[in-house]
mmCIF file of C-alpha atoms in Angstrom:
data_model
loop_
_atom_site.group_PDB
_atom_site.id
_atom_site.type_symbol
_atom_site.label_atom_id
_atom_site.label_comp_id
_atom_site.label_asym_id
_atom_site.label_seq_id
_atom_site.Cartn_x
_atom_site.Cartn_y
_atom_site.Cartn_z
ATOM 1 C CA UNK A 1 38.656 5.279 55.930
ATOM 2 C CA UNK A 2 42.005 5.450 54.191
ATOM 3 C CA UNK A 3 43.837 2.435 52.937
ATOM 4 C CA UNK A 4 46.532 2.585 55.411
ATOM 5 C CA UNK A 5 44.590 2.489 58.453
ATOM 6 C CA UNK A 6 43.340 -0.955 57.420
ATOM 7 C CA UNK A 7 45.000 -4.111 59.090
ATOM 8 C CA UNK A 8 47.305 -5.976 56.696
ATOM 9 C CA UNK A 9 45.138 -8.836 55.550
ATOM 10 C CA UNK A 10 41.947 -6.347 54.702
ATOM 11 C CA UNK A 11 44.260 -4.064 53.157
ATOM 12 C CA UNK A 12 45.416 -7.050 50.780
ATOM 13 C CA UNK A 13 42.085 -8.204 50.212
ATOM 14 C CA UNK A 14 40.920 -4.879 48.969
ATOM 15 C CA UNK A 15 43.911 -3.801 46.706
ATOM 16 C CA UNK A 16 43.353 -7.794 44.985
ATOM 17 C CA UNK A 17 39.771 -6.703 44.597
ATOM 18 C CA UNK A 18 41.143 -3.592 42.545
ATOM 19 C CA UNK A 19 43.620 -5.873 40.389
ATOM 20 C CA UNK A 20 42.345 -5.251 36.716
ATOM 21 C CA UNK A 21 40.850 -9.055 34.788
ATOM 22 C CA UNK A 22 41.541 -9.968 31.174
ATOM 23 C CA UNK A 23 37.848 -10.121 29.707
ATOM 24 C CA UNK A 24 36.371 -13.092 27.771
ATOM 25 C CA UNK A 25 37.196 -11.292 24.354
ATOM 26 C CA UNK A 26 40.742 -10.479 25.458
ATOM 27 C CA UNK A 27 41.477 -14.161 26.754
ATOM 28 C CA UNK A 28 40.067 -15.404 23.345
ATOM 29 C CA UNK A 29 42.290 -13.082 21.297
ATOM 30 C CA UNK A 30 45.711 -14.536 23.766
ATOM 31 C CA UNK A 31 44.528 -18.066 23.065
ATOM 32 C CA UNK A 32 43.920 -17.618 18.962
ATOM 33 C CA UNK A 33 47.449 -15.849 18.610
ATOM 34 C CA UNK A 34 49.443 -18.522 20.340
ATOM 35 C CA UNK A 35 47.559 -20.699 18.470
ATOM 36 C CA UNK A 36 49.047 -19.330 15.519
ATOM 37 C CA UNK A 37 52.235 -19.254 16.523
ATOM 38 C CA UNK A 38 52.661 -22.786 17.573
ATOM 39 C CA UNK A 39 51.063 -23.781 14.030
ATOM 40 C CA UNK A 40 53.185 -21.538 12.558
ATOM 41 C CA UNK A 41 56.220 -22.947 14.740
ATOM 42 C CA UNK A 42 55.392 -26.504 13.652
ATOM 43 C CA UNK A 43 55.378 -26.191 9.562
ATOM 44 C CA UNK A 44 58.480 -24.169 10.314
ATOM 45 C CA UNK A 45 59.911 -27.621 12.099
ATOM 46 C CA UNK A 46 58.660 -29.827 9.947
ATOM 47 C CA UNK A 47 60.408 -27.935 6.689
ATOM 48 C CA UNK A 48 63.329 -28.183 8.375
ATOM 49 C CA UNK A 49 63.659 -31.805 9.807
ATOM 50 C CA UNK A 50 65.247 -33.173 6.811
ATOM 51 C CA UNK A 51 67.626 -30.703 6.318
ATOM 52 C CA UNK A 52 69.022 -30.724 9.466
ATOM 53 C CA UNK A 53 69.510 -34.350 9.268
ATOM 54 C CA UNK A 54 72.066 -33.762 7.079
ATOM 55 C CA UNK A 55 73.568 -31.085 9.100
ATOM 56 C CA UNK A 56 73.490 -33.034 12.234
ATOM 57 C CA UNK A 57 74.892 -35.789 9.932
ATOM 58 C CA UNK A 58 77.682 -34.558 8.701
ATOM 59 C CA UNK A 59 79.312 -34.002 11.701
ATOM 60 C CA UNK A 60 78.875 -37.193 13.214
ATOM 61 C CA UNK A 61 80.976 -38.415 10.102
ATOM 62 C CA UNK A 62 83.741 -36.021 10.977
ATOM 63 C CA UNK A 63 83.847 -37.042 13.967
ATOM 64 C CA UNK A 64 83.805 -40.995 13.119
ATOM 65 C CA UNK A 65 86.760 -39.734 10.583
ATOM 66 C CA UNK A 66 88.651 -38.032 13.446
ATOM 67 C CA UNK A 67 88.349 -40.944 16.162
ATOM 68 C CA UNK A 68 89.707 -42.982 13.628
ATOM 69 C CA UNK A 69 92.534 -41.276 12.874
ATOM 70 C CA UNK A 70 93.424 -41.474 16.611
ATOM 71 C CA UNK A 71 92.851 -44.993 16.986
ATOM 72 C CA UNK A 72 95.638 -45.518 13.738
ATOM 73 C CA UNK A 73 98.040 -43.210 15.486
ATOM 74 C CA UNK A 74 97.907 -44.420 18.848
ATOM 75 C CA UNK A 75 97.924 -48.352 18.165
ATOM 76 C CA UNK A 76 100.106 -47.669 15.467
ATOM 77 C CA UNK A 77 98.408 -49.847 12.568
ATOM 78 C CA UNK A 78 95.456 -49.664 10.195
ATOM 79 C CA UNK A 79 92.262 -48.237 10.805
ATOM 80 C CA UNK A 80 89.040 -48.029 8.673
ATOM 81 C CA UNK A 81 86.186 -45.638 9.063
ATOM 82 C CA UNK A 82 83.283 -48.195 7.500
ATOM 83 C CA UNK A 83 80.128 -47.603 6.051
ATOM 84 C CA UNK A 84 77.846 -50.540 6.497
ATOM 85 C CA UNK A 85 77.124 -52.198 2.631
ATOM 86 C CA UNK A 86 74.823 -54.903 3.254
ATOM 87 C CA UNK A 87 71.791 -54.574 0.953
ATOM 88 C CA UNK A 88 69.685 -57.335 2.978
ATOM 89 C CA UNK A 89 69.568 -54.957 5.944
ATOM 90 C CA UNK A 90 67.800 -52.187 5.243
ATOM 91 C CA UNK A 91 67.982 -50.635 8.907
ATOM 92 C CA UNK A 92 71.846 -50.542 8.523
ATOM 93 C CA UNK A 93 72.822 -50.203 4.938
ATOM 94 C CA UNK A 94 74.229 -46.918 3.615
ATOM 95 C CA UNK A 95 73.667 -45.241 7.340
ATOM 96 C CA UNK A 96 75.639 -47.317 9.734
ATOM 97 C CA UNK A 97 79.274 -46.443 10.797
ATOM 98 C CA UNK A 98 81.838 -47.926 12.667
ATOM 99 C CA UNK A 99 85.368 -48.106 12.930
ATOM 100 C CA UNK A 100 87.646 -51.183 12.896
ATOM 101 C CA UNK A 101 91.702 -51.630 13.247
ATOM 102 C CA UNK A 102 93.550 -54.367 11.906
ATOM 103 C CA UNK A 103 95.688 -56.039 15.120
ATOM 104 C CA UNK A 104 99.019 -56.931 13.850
ATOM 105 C CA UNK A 105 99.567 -59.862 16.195
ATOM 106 C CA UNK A 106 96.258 -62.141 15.421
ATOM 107 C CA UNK A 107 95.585 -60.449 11.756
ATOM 108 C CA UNK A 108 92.125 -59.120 12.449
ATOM 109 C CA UNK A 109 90.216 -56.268 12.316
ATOM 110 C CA UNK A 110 88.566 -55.542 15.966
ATOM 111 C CA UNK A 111 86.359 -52.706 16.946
ATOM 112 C CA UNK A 112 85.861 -50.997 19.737
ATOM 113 C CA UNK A 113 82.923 -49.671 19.664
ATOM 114 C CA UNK A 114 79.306 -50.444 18.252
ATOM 115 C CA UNK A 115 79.213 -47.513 15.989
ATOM 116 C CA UNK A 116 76.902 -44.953 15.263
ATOM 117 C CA UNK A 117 74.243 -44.495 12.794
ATOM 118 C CA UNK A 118 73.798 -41.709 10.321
ATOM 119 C CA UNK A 119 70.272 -39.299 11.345
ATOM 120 C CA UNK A 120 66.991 -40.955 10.101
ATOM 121 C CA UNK A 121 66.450 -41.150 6.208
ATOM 122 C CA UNK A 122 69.975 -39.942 5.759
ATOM 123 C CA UNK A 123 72.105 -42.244 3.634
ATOM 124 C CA UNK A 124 76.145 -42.249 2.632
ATOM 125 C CA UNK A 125 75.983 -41.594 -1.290
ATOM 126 C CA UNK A 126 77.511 -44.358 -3.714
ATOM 127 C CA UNK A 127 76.780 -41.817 -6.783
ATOM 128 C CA UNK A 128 78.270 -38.526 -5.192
ATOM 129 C CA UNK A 129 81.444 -39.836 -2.977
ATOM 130 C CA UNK A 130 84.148 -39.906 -4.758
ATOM 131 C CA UNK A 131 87.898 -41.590 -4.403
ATOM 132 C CA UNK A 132 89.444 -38.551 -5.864
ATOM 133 C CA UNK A 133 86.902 -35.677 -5.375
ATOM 134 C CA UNK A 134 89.110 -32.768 -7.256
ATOM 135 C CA UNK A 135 89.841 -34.659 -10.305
ATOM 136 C CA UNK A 136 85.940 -36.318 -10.464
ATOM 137 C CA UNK A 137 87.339 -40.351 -9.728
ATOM 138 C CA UNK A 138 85.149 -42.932 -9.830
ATOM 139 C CA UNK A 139 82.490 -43.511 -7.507
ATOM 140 C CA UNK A 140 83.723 -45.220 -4.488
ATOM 141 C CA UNK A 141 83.049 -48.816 -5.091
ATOM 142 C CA UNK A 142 86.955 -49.752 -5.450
ATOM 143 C CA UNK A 143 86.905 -49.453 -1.387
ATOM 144 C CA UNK A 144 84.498 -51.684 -0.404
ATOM 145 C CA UNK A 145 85.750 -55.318 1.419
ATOM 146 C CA UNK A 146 83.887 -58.072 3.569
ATOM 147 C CA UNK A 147 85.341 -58.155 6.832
ATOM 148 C CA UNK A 148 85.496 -60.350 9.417
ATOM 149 C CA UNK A 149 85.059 -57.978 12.623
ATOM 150 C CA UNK A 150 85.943 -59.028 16.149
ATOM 151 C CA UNK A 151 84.706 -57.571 19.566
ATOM 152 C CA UNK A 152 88.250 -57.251 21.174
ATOM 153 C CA UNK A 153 91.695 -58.653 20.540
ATOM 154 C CA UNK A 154 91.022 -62.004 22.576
ATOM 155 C CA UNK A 155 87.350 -62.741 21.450
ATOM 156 C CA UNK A 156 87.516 -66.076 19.501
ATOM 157 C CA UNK A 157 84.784 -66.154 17.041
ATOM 158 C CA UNK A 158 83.729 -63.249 15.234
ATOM 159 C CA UNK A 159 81.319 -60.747 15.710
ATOM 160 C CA UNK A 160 78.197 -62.024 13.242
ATOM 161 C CA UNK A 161 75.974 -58.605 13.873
ATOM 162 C CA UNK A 162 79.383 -56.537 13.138
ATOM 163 C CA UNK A 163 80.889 -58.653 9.985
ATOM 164 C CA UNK A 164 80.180 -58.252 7.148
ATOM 165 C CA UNK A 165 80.442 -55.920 3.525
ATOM 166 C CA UNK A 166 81.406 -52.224 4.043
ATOM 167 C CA UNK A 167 82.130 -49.185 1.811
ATOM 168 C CA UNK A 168 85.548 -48.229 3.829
ATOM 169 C CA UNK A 169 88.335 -45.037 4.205
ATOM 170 C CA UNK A 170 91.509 -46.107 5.421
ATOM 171 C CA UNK A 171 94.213 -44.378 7.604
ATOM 172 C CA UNK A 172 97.724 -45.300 7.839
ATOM 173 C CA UNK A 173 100.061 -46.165 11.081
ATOM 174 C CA UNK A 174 100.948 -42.349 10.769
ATOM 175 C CA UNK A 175 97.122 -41.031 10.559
ATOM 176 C CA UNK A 176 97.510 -40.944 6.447
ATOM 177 C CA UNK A 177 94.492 -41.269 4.748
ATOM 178 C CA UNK A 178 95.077 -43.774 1.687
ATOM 179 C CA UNK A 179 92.424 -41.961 -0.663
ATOM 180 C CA UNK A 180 93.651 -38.033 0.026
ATOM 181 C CA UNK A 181 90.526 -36.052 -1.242
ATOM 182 C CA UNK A 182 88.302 -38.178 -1.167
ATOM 183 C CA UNK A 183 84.814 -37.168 -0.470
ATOM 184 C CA UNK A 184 82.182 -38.741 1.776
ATOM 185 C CA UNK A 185 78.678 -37.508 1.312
ATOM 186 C CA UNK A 186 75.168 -38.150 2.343
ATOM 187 C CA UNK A 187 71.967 -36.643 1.199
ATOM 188 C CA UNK A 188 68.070 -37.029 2.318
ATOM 189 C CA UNK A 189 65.771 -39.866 0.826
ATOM 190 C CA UNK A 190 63.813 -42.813 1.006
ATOM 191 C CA UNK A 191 65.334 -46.569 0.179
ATOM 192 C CA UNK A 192 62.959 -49.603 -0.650
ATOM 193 C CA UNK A 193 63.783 -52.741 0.792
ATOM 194 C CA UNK A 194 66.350 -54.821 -0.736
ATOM 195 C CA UNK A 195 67.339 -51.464 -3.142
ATOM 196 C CA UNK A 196 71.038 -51.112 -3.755
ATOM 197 C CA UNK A 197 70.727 -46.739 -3.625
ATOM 198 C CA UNK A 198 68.145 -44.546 -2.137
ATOM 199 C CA UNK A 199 66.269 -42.200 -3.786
ATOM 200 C CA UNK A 200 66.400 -38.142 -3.517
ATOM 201 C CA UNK A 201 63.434 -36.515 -1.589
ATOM 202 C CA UNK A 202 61.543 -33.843 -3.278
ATOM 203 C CA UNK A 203 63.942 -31.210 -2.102
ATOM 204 C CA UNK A 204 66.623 -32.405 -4.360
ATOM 205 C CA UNK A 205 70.036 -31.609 -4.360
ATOM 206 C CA UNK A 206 69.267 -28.865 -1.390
ATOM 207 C CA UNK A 207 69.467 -31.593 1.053
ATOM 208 C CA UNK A 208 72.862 -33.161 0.662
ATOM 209 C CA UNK A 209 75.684 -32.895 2.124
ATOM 210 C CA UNK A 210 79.800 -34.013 3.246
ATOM 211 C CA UNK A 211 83.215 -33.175 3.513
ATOM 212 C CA UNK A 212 86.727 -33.919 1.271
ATOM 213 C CA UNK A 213 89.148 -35.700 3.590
ATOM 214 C CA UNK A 214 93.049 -34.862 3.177
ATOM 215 C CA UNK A 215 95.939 -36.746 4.046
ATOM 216 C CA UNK A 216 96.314 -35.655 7.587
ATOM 217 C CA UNK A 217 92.803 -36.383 8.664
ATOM 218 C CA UNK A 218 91.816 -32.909 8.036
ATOM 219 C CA UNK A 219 88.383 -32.190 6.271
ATOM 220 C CA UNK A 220 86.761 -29.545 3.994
ATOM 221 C CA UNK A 221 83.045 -29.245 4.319
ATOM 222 C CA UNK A 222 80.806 -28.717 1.284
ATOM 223 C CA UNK A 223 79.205 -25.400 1.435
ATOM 224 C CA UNK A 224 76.683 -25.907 -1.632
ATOM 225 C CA UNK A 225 75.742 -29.056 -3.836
ATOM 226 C CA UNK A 226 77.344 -27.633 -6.599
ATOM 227 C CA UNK A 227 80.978 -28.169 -5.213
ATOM 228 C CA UNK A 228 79.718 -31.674 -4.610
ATOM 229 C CA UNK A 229 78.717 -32.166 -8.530
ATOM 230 C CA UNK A 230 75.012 -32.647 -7.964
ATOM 231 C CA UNK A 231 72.917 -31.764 -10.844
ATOM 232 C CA UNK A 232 70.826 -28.531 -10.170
ATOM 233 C CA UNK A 233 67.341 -30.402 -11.570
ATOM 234 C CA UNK A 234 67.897 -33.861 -9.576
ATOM 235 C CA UNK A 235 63.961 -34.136 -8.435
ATOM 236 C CA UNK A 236 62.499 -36.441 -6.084
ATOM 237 C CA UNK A 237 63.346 -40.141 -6.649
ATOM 238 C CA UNK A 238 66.395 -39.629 -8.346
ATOM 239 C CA UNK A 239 68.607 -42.003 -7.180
ATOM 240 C CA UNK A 240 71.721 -41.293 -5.538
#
């Protein structure tokens, strides 16, 4: 009887019946090689967490650097980019960021926002940021103040979770940056509590990272740790 004098459903039945099966061996030898790829896959991930911390990072600064430079132009006053500096809290210190502008009218310095934090185990660098980044300046403790930080214009008591020590880059009324080339820069590491710098992971000076800000706001990313001054044999628990 030929195939296509069958009714429909038989005709489907038999040509299913036909349909070629993976064997046991063949099935085995799918299952071990995606095995091996998703192994394969995950060391590949797990290399390259920490480095793309600091690549996912550093853009979250420029953008913080950016936003600030807005908020100076269009309110016409001060405005700080601010790097949390409070050694007792070890869940903000050296990776929290926030932005605060000083209100002419009641003399404070409000925020807007509740900040952002930098990605996990990446920390701003004390050591490696710079005031003046082209002529090697001190590191950049000169800019560091205890604020006073308020919610809004109107609030009457400070913010307590918000005040406090920062590490800080200031733009004018015009969107000038006070410190023209400086540098901000993170890197990868560990901190102990309490600990007043973190310390390098064992990939060294390959994971760090950061930008030279100009006068107008713009920024120059670091391609390699040498432009940032790094030493090529920082190891692991080098501090930074």
């Amino acid at each position: 009887m030929k195939l296509e004098s069958l009714p429909v459903t038989h005709r489907s039945q038999l040509v299913r019946g036909r349909a070629p099966a993976f064997t046991l061996v063949e099935m085995i030898v799918v299952m071990t090689i995606i095995t091996i790829l998703l192994t394969v896959g995950a060391l590949g991930l797990k290399n390259l967490t920490k480095a793309s911390g600091v690549s996912a990072g550093v853009p979250v600064a420029e953008a913080t650097f950016a936003e600030a430079r807005a908020i100076a132009i269009g309110k016409g006053t001060r405005a700080r980019v601010m790097i949390d500096a409070d050694q007792t809290d070890d869940e903000r210190y050296l990776r929290y960021l926030v932005i605060a502008y000083f209100d002419e009218d009641t003399s404070r310095w409000v925020t807007e926002s509740q900040g952002s934090f930098l990605p996990k185990s990446v920390y701003y660098s004390q050591t490696y940021s710079k005031v003046s980044h082209s002529s090697g300046g001190l590191a950049d403790f000169s800019n560091l103040a205890t604020l006073d930080i308020y919610a809004s214009t109107t609030q009457l008591n400070r913010n307590e979770k918000l005040s406090g020590p920062y590490f800080y880059y200031e733009f004018n009324s015009e969107g000038n940056v006070t410190t023209p080339g400086a540098s901000f820069v993170v890197g990868v590491g560990a901190k102990t509590p309490g600990a007043a710098k973190p310390r390098a992971d064992a990939a060294g000076a390959k994971n760090f990272g950061g930008f030279v800000v100009w006068k107008k706001g713009s920024t120059s990313v670091f391609r390699h740790p040498d432009q940032i001054g790094i030493p090529a044999d920082m190891k692991a628990g080098d501090e930074y």
